[in-house]
Amino acid sequence: TPFFPFFPISGSLHTWCNRTEFHTTTQHLLLLVPSHINFHTTTMQSMTVSSAAPRVIRAGLSKYPSRLPLSMVHPSTPLVHPRQSPVVWSTRSPTYMTPEQQEHYEQYGYVILRQVVPPNTVTNLKDSVHEFQRKQEADISISEENPIVTEPNSNQIRSIFAWHKMKTVSPAFFNLARYEPILGIAEDIVGSEAYVHQSRINVQPAFTGTGFQWHQDVESWMMEDGMPEMRACSAVVMLDTNDSVNGALMVIPGSHKHFVSCIGETPERNWAKSLKYQQKVGVPDPEIISKMANKFGIEYCEGTPGDVLLFDNNLLHGSHSNISPFSRTNCFIVYNSVENQLRSLQNPRPNHIAEREEVHTRGLEKIDEI
């Protein structure tokens, strides 16, 4: 079965949509470098290439190569690769997912669970977010110690990282990551006990909230954190209504079965800019995104307060800016398998972005109420 099923497998296919060439290799279709990329320059409008020494897993050392230096990219370089890892890792029947939920997750890369978090808990969580915002000083800048990210052009909070460890700030947040209806399904997906690789509260304020570029999370986690395998998933707890009006998460269903290599090496301290401003490195080429969207479509992950979205670590997703008068706040929990611990890297990202401390990378204990 071709992994990128635009055409049946038969020889070589050229100039589809006037710009992209397809070849067959080991019975897979490989999307090659889009023809608009200029191989005689070191910078491109659509991506940023840094001359700084990268601190990433280099191409050829991973079955999912990315952050390719321009010097290593040629017209025959494949940029879309078939997924070689399971989507649901559990080898037994899932304990918490229904067969229908598992089938949807396997096929489309996400599933939405309705009314998982009780209304009173949602209220407590929102109150905690508002209180946390009020206590912040006017000038906030992200650092190794500071888990707060503000909007690019204001001091409004954009993201709060590592909230699952803030027990003294809000017991409700501390307990949310351990809540059995969420953690149990995450463990079904990763096939083992799980720990929190990253947690963050994303705030999209009314009128001014900025969006996020299309990306696959695991690309950054592999390239910048040293995550060995596609054995993680994200849970998004909705604290506000999420819809197309206020910038709900958009996904390309089915894209999780295809890993997209990105061009451009990782600048030093890339995380300090990529979390605040629009991500430049680790973003798939627009032509590839367009072809995936034309084939699979784009869906909004809409829901109401208390709903939970779970999505695969390799699913292409993004969001547009919120120019509506309705704010949108969500809690993200990234669960990683305890059997998928991060590799050692020189100058790794801070622990509040990519958890490495042994005490926090053990399996979480489930709780049945929050």
Tab-separated table of C-alpha atoms in Angstrom:
chain	number	residue	atom	x	y	z
A	1	THR	CA	0.000	0.000	0.000
A	2	PRO	CA	1.513	3.373	-0.956
A	3	PHE	CA	2.068	5.576	2.096
A	4	PHE	CA	1.133	8.747	0.204
A	5	PRO	CA	-1.730	7.471	-1.921
A	6	PHE	CA	-2.132	9.962	-4.733
A	7	PHE	CA	-1.217	7.457	-7.424
A	8	PRO	CA	-0.976	3.694	-7.871
A	9	ILE	CA	2.557	2.354	-7.796
A	10	SER	CA	3.855	2.036	-11.344
A	11	GLY	CA	7.221	3.401	-12.376
A	12	SER	CA	8.056	7.074	-11.992
A	13	LEU	CA	5.557	9.954	-11.999
A	14	HIS	CA	6.572	13.483	-12.843
A	15	THR	CA	5.382	17.066	-12.569
A	16	TRP	CA	2.158	16.530	-10.648
A	17	CYS	CA	0.655	19.970	-10.023
A	18	ASN	CA	3.519	21.275	-12.207
A	19	ARG	CA	6.013	21.323	-9.336
A	20	THR	CA	6.493	18.008	-7.560
A	21	GLU	CA	8.107	14.783	-8.686
A	22	PHE	CA	7.266	11.355	-7.312
A	23	HIS	CA	9.408	8.243	-7.486
A	24	THR	CA	8.692	4.730	-6.258
A	25	THR	CA	11.127	3.240	-3.811
A	26	THR	CA	10.607	-0.050	-1.976
A	27	GLN	CA	6.940	0.117	-2.878
A	28	HIS	CA	6.404	3.502	-1.280
A	29	LEU	CA	5.784	6.873	-2.891
A	30	LEU	CA	8.323	9.415	-1.687
A	31	LEU	CA	7.526	13.113	-2.005
A	32	LEU	CA	10.696	14.754	-3.197
A	33	VAL	CA	12.025	18.252	-2.611
A	34	PRO	CA	9.559	20.847	-4.000
A	35	SER	CA	11.006	22.471	-7.095
A	36	HIS	CA	10.710	26.035	-5.762
A	37	ILE	CA	13.582	25.464	-3.309
A	38	ASN	CA	16.752	27.189	-4.502
A	39	PHE	CA	19.767	24.963	-3.912
A	40	HIS	CA	22.272	27.758	-4.536
A	41	THR	CA	21.298	29.908	-1.547
A	42	THR	CA	21.583	29.471	2.198
A	43	THR	CA	18.372	31.246	3.076
A	44	MET	CA	14.844	30.929	1.703
A	45	GLN	CA	11.688	32.952	2.209
A	46	SER	CA	9.711	29.923	3.353
A	47	MET	CA	12.227	28.634	5.895
A	48	THR	CA	15.208	29.696	7.947
A	49	VAL	CA	18.579	27.969	7.691
A	50	SER	CA	21.064	28.681	10.436
A	51	SER	CA	24.829	28.362	10.143
A	52	ALA	CA	25.054	27.760	13.896
A	53	ALA	CA	26.181	24.307	14.961
A	54	PRO	CA	23.044	22.216	15.433
A	55	ARG	CA	22.362	20.276	18.620
A	56	VAL	CA	19.942	17.878	17.019
A	57	ILE	CA	19.786	14.313	15.778
A	58	ARG	CA	21.306	14.708	12.339
A	59	ALA	CA	19.872	13.269	9.154
A	60	GLY	CA	20.771	9.619	8.665
A	61	LEU	CA	20.909	8.863	12.388
A	62	SER	CA	17.142	8.459	12.662
A	63	LYS	CA	14.494	6.652	10.649
A	64	TYR	CA	12.690	9.999	10.742
A	65	PRO	CA	15.379	12.474	9.567
A	66	SER	CA	14.723	16.183	9.789
A	67	ARG	CA	16.334	19.602	10.267
A	68	LEU	CA	18.303	18.784	7.133
A	69	PRO	CA	21.190	21.164	6.331
A	70	LEU	CA	20.677	22.702	2.924
A	71	SER	CA	23.961	21.174	1.776
A	72	MET	CA	22.491	17.697	2.326
A	73	VAL	CA	19.301	18.359	0.373
A	74	HIS	CA	19.159	17.449	-3.320
A	75	PRO	CA	16.332	17.190	-5.864
A	76	SER	CA	16.105	13.440	-5.179
A	77	THR	CA	15.936	13.797	-1.383
A	78	PRO	CA	12.646	12.358	-0.034
A	79	LEU	CA	10.901	14.670	2.415
A	80	VAL	CA	7.821	12.559	3.248
A	81	HIS	CA	8.385	9.164	4.838
A	82	PRO	CA	6.031	6.305	5.728
A	83	ARG	CA	5.422	5.949	9.436
A	84	GLN	CA	7.291	2.925	10.768
A	85	SER	CA	5.918	3.085	14.308
A	86	PRO	CA	2.573	1.942	15.752
A	87	VAL	CA	-0.172	4.511	16.302
A	88	VAL	CA	-1.650	2.670	19.284
A	89	TRP	CA	1.180	0.840	21.027
A	90	SER	CA	-0.840	-1.343	23.386
A	91	THR	CA	-0.598	-5.020	22.413
A	92	ARG	CA	-3.723	-5.895	24.381
A	93	SER	CA	-7.271	-4.662	24.089
A	94	PRO	CA	-7.380	-1.081	25.389
A	95	THR	CA	-8.686	-0.744	28.923
A	96	TYR	CA	-10.082	2.769	28.679
A	97	MET	CA	-10.725	3.377	24.970
A	98	THR	CA	-13.775	1.911	23.301
A	99	PRO	CA	-13.201	-0.007	20.038
A	100	GLU	CA	-14.804	2.879	18.143
A	101	GLN	CA	-12.511	5.431	19.784
A	102	GLN	CA	-9.458	3.311	19.032
A	103	GLU	CA	-10.472	2.869	15.389
A	104	HIS	CA	-10.994	6.625	14.979
A	105	TYR	CA	-7.651	7.407	16.617
A	106	GLU	CA	-5.822	4.836	14.481
A	107	GLN	CA	-7.368	6.064	11.236
A	108	TYR	CA	-7.476	9.826	11.740
A	109	GLY	CA	-4.878	10.469	14.459
A	110	TYR	CA	-7.195	12.008	17.038
A	111	VAL	CA	-10.331	11.447	19.095
A	112	ILE	CA	-12.535	13.851	21.098
A	113	LEU	CA	-14.013	12.720	24.418
A	114	ARG	CA	-17.092	14.628	25.533
A	115	GLN	CA	-17.655	16.038	29.040
A	116	VAL	CA	-14.736	14.259	30.718
A	117	VAL	CA	-13.864	16.995	33.215
A	118	PRO	CA	-16.699	18.016	35.615
A	119	PRO	CA	-18.050	21.597	35.290
A	120	ASN	CA	-16.978	22.613	38.800
A	121	THR	CA	-13.408	21.497	38.051
A	122	VAL	CA	-13.393	23.453	34.783
A	123	THR	CA	-14.475	26.538	36.764
A	124	ASN	CA	-11.695	25.981	39.327
A	125	LEU	CA	-9.113	25.571	36.567
A	126	LYS	CA	-10.199	28.761	34.820
A	127	ASP	CA	-10.162	30.695	38.087
A	128	SER	CA	-6.617	29.448	38.714
A	129	VAL	CA	-5.503	30.613	35.265
A	130	HIS	CA	-7.013	34.074	35.794
A	131	GLU	CA	-5.444	34.378	39.238
A	132	PHE	CA	-2.076	33.297	37.854
A	133	GLN	CA	-2.345	35.932	35.111
A	134	ARG	CA	-3.181	38.679	37.615
A	135	LYS	CA	-0.110	37.893	39.725
A	136	GLN	CA	2.361	38.173	36.859
A	137	GLU	CA	4.495	41.256	36.605
A	138	ALA	CA	4.112	43.558	33.636
A	139	ASP	CA	7.333	42.515	31.926
A	140	ILE	CA	7.760	38.764	31.469
A	141	SER	CA	10.440	37.046	29.389
A	142	ILE	CA	10.952	33.308	29.011
A	143	SER	CA	14.160	31.816	30.396
A	144	GLU	CA	15.510	28.529	31.689
A	145	GLU	CA	13.711	29.212	34.964
A	146	ASN	CA	10.615	31.104	33.810
A	147	PRO	CA	7.836	28.937	32.340
A	148	ILE	CA	5.822	31.909	31.037
A	149	VAL	CA	5.592	32.927	27.371
A	150	THR	CA	3.864	36.145	26.311
A	151	GLU	CA	2.297	37.209	23.030
A	152	PRO	CA	4.792	38.595	20.462
A	153	ASN	CA	3.535	42.171	20.613
A	154	SER	CA	2.230	42.480	24.164
A	155	ASN	CA	2.651	41.242	27.724
A	156	GLN	CA	-0.467	39.098	27.558
A	157	ILE	CA	0.251	35.515	28.512
A	158	ARG	CA	0.430	33.108	25.571
A	159	SER	CA	1.539	29.915	27.350
A	160	ILE	CA	2.205	28.720	30.889
A	161	PHE	CA	4.467	25.663	30.991
A	162	ALA	CA	4.851	22.905	33.605
A	163	TRP	CA	1.519	23.616	35.292
A	164	HIS	CA	1.163	19.938	36.243
A	165	LYS	CA	3.931	20.468	38.818
A	166	MET	CA	2.366	23.576	40.379
A	167	LYS	CA	0.606	21.803	43.222
A	168	THR	CA	0.932	24.754	45.574
A	169	VAL	CA	-0.543	27.098	42.948
A	170	SER	CA	-3.464	24.875	42.026
A	171	PRO	CA	-4.138	21.327	43.249
A	172	ALA	CA	-6.688	21.036	40.430
A	173	PHE	CA	-3.957	21.426	37.803
A	174	PHE	CA	-1.674	19.006	39.618
A	175	ASN	CA	-4.448	16.400	39.679
A	176	LEU	CA	-5.648	16.943	36.110
A	177	ALA	CA	-2.661	15.195	34.518
A	178	ARG	CA	-3.289	12.197	36.778
A	179	TYR	CA	-7.045	11.989	36.185
A	180	GLU	CA	-7.830	8.377	35.319
A	181	PRO	CA	-10.226	8.980	32.366
A	182	ILE	CA	-7.456	10.946	30.610
A	183	LEU	CA	-4.298	9.212	31.815
A	184	GLY	CA	-5.844	5.774	31.261
A	185	ILE	CA	-6.479	6.405	27.554
A	186	ALA	CA	-2.996	7.917	27.169
A	187	GLU	CA	-1.533	4.708	28.599
A	188	ASP	CA	-3.636	2.671	26.164
A	189	ILE	CA	-2.100	4.705	23.335
A	190	VAL	CA	1.556	4.588	24.424
A	191	GLY	CA	1.274	0.957	25.580
A	192	SER	CA	2.821	1.424	29.025
A	193	GLU	CA	2.833	3.660	32.061
A	194	ALA	CA	3.200	7.304	31.081
A	195	TYR	CA	4.767	10.470	32.442
A	196	VAL	CA	4.304	14.126	31.459
A	197	HIS	CA	6.895	15.143	28.877
A	198	GLN	CA	5.440	18.660	28.717
A	199	SER	CA	2.410	20.522	29.997
A	200	ARG	CA	1.255	23.984	29.091
A	201	ILE	CA	-1.778	26.222	29.234
A	202	ASN	CA	-2.359	27.917	25.888
A	203	VAL	CA	-4.293	31.167	26.069
A	204	GLN	CA	-5.700	32.814	22.964
A	205	PRO	CA	-7.080	36.153	24.168
A	206	ALA	CA	-10.031	37.695	22.361
A	207	PHE	CA	-9.019	39.894	19.403
A	208	THR	CA	-5.247	39.508	19.900
A	209	GLY	CA	-4.431	35.804	20.327
A	210	THR	CA	-1.905	34.614	17.750
A	211	GLY	CA	-1.990	31.192	16.134
A	212	PHE	CA	0.553	28.428	15.604
A	213	GLN	CA	2.099	27.327	12.308
A	214	TRP	CA	1.409	23.863	10.880
A	215	HIS	CA	3.746	21.328	12.463
A	216	GLN	CA	4.138	17.788	13.751
A	217	ASP	CA	4.994	17.804	17.467
A	218	VAL	CA	7.200	14.728	17.407
A	219	GLU	CA	9.522	16.377	14.879
A	220	SER	CA	10.545	18.934	17.510
A	221	TRP	CA	10.592	16.362	20.303
A	222	MET	CA	12.911	14.098	18.325
A	223	MET	CA	15.131	16.820	16.913
A	224	GLU	CA	15.353	19.167	19.922
A	225	ASP	CA	14.668	16.845	22.873
A	226	GLY	CA	16.062	13.491	21.749
A	227	MET	CA	12.795	11.542	21.934
A	228	PRO	CA	13.620	8.120	20.436
A	229	GLU	CA	10.215	7.024	19.133
A	230	MET	CA	6.731	8.149	18.119
A	231	ARG	CA	5.381	6.908	21.416
A	232	ALA	CA	3.706	9.983	22.871
A	233	CYS	CA	0.345	11.704	22.615
A	234	SER	CA	-1.240	15.009	23.581
A	235	ALA	CA	-4.382	15.556	25.628
A	236	VAL	CA	-6.100	18.937	25.313
A	237	VAL	CA	-8.552	19.821	28.084
A	238	MET	CA	-10.901	22.542	26.865
A	239	LEU	CA	-11.679	25.248	29.423
A	240	ASP	CA	-13.610	27.386	26.920
A	241	THR	CA	-15.702	26.653	23.871
A	242	ASN	CA	-13.394	25.772	20.965
A	243	ASP	CA	-14.762	26.438	17.494
A	244	SER	CA	-13.782	27.821	14.116
A	245	VAL	CA	-14.649	31.345	15.292
A	246	ASN	CA	-12.072	31.597	18.087
A	247	GLY	CA	-9.236	29.600	16.540
A	248	ALA	CA	-9.884	25.969	17.478
A	249	LEU	CA	-7.079	23.546	16.667
A	250	MET	CA	-7.038	22.480	13.013
A	251	VAL	CA	-5.796	19.015	12.046
A	252	ILE	CA	-5.146	17.155	8.817
A	253	PRO	CA	-6.723	13.756	9.620
A	254	GLY	CA	-4.577	10.853	8.445
A	255	SER	CA	-1.395	12.914	8.201
A	256	HIS	CA	-0.050	11.122	11.293
A	257	LYS	CA	0.875	8.181	9.049
A	258	HIS	CA	3.419	10.306	7.171
A	259	PHE	CA	6.493	11.964	8.690
A	260	VAL	CA	7.575	15.174	6.970
A	261	SER	CA	11.271	16.070	7.028
A	262	CYS	CA	11.988	19.765	7.514
A	263	ILE	CA	14.847	21.745	5.986
A	264	GLY	CA	17.072	24.004	8.056
A	265	GLU	CA	19.284	23.447	11.072
A	266	THR	CA	18.252	24.386	14.592
A	267	PRO	CA	19.591	27.737	15.873
A	268	GLU	CA	20.935	27.938	19.393
A	269	ARG	CA	18.190	28.489	21.975
A	270	ASN	CA	15.594	28.047	19.264
A	271	TRP	CA	12.962	27.360	21.926
A	272	ALA	CA	13.267	30.893	23.311
A	273	LYS	CA	11.942	32.350	20.036
A	274	SER	CA	9.870	29.551	18.521
A	275	LEU	CA	7.488	29.436	21.501
A	276	LYS	CA	6.833	33.180	21.410
A	277	TYR	CA	6.956	34.032	17.720
A	278	GLN	CA	5.842	32.076	14.684
A	279	GLN	CA	7.926	28.920	14.393
A	280	LYS	CA	10.452	29.043	11.541
A	281	VAL	CA	12.464	25.836	11.931
A	282	GLY	CA	10.701	22.475	12.102
A	283	VAL	CA	7.822	23.639	9.895
A	284	PRO	CA	6.975	21.509	6.824
A	285	ASP	CA	7.188	23.099	3.408
A	286	PRO	CA	3.872	24.779	2.415
A	287	GLU	CA	3.677	22.765	-0.799
A	288	ILE	CA	3.712	19.501	1.157
A	289	ILE	CA	1.075	20.785	3.583
A	290	SER	CA	-1.095	21.834	0.639
A	291	LYS	CA	-0.932	18.402	-0.945
A	292	MET	CA	-1.734	16.676	2.335
A	293	ALA	CA	-4.667	19.019	2.947
A	294	ASN	CA	-5.988	18.503	-0.589
A	295	LYS	CA	-5.877	14.743	-0.090
A	296	PHE	CA	-7.078	14.390	3.505
A	297	GLY	CA	-8.889	17.648	4.210
A	298	ILE	CA	-8.713	19.912	7.266
A	299	GLU	CA	-10.940	19.596	10.318
A	300	TYR	CA	-11.530	21.859	13.308
A	301	CYS	CA	-11.383	20.083	16.663
A	302	GLU	CA	-14.428	21.758	18.168
A	303	GLY	CA	-15.779	21.211	21.651
A	304	THR	CA	-17.201	22.706	24.815
A	305	PRO	CA	-15.701	23.191	28.305
A	306	GLY	CA	-14.845	19.823	29.838
A	307	ASP	CA	-14.242	18.032	26.522
A	308	VAL	CA	-10.849	16.419	25.943
A	309	LEU	CA	-9.061	16.069	22.607
A	310	LEU	CA	-6.390	13.380	22.325
A	311	PHE	CA	-4.163	13.499	19.260
A	312	ASP	CA	-1.172	11.650	17.897
A	313	ASN	CA	2.333	13.070	18.257
A	314	ASN	CA	2.827	12.981	14.464
A	315	LEU	CA	-0.477	14.599	13.422
A	316	LEU	CA	-0.125	17.782	11.366
A	317	HIS	CA	-1.931	20.549	13.218
A	318	GLY	CA	-2.001	24.318	13.702
A	319	SER	CA	-4.318	27.193	14.535
A	320	HIS	CA	-5.107	30.636	13.210
A	321	SER	CA	-5.192	33.869	15.178
A	322	ASN	CA	-8.194	34.661	17.329
A	323	ILE	CA	-9.713	37.925	16.109
A	324	SER	CA	-13.083	37.064	17.626
A	325	PRO	CA	-14.385	38.611	20.879
A	326	PHE	CA	-14.271	35.153	22.508
A	327	SER	CA	-11.172	33.986	24.383
A	328	ARG	CA	-10.000	30.389	24.202
A	329	THR	CA	-7.979	28.680	26.942
A	330	ASN	CA	-6.863	25.039	26.859
A	331	CYS	CA	-4.682	22.807	29.022
A	332	PHE	CA	-2.221	20.642	27.065
A	333	ILE	CA	-0.733	17.472	28.553
A	334	VAL	CA	1.926	15.596	26.563
A	335	TYR	CA	2.175	12.007	27.758
A	336	ASN	CA	5.279	9.994	26.912
A	337	SER	CA	5.882	6.305	27.546
A	338	VAL	CA	8.210	5.543	30.443
A	339	GLU	CA	9.928	3.219	27.932
A	340	ASN	CA	10.632	6.166	25.612
A	341	GLN	CA	12.918	8.273	27.793
A	342	LEU	CA	14.735	11.186	26.147
A	343	ARG	CA	18.268	10.674	24.897
A	344	SER	CA	21.057	12.813	26.293
A	345	LEU	CA	21.724	15.975	24.302
A	346	GLN	CA	24.210	18.792	24.628
A	347	ASN	CA	22.433	21.956	25.773
A	348	PRO	CA	18.942	20.402	26.012
A	349	ARG	CA	15.777	22.467	26.281
A	350	PRO	CA	14.795	23.404	29.868
A	351	ASN	CA	12.927	20.847	31.959
A	352	HIS	CA	9.722	22.864	31.946
A	353	ILE	CA	9.635	22.336	28.154
A	354	ALA	CA	11.059	18.805	27.953
A	355	GLU	CA	11.046	16.828	31.198
A	356	ARG	CA	14.262	14.958	32.048
A	357	GLU	CA	14.385	14.843	35.837
A	358	GLU	CA	14.192	11.242	36.985
A	359	VAL	CA	11.708	12.005	39.748
A	360	HIS	CA	9.268	13.361	37.139
A	361	THR	CA	9.763	10.703	34.447
A	362	ARG	CA	8.293	7.814	36.408
A	363	GLY	CA	4.856	6.458	35.693
A	364	LEU	CA	2.044	8.661	37.023
A	365	GLU	CA	-0.343	7.292	39.607
A	366	LYS	CA	-3.972	7.551	38.541
A	367	ILE	CA	-6.601	9.321	40.606
A	368	ASP	CA	-10.329	8.855	40.075
A	369	GLU	CA	-11.523	12.369	40.949
A	370	ILE	CA	-10.244	15.921	40.653
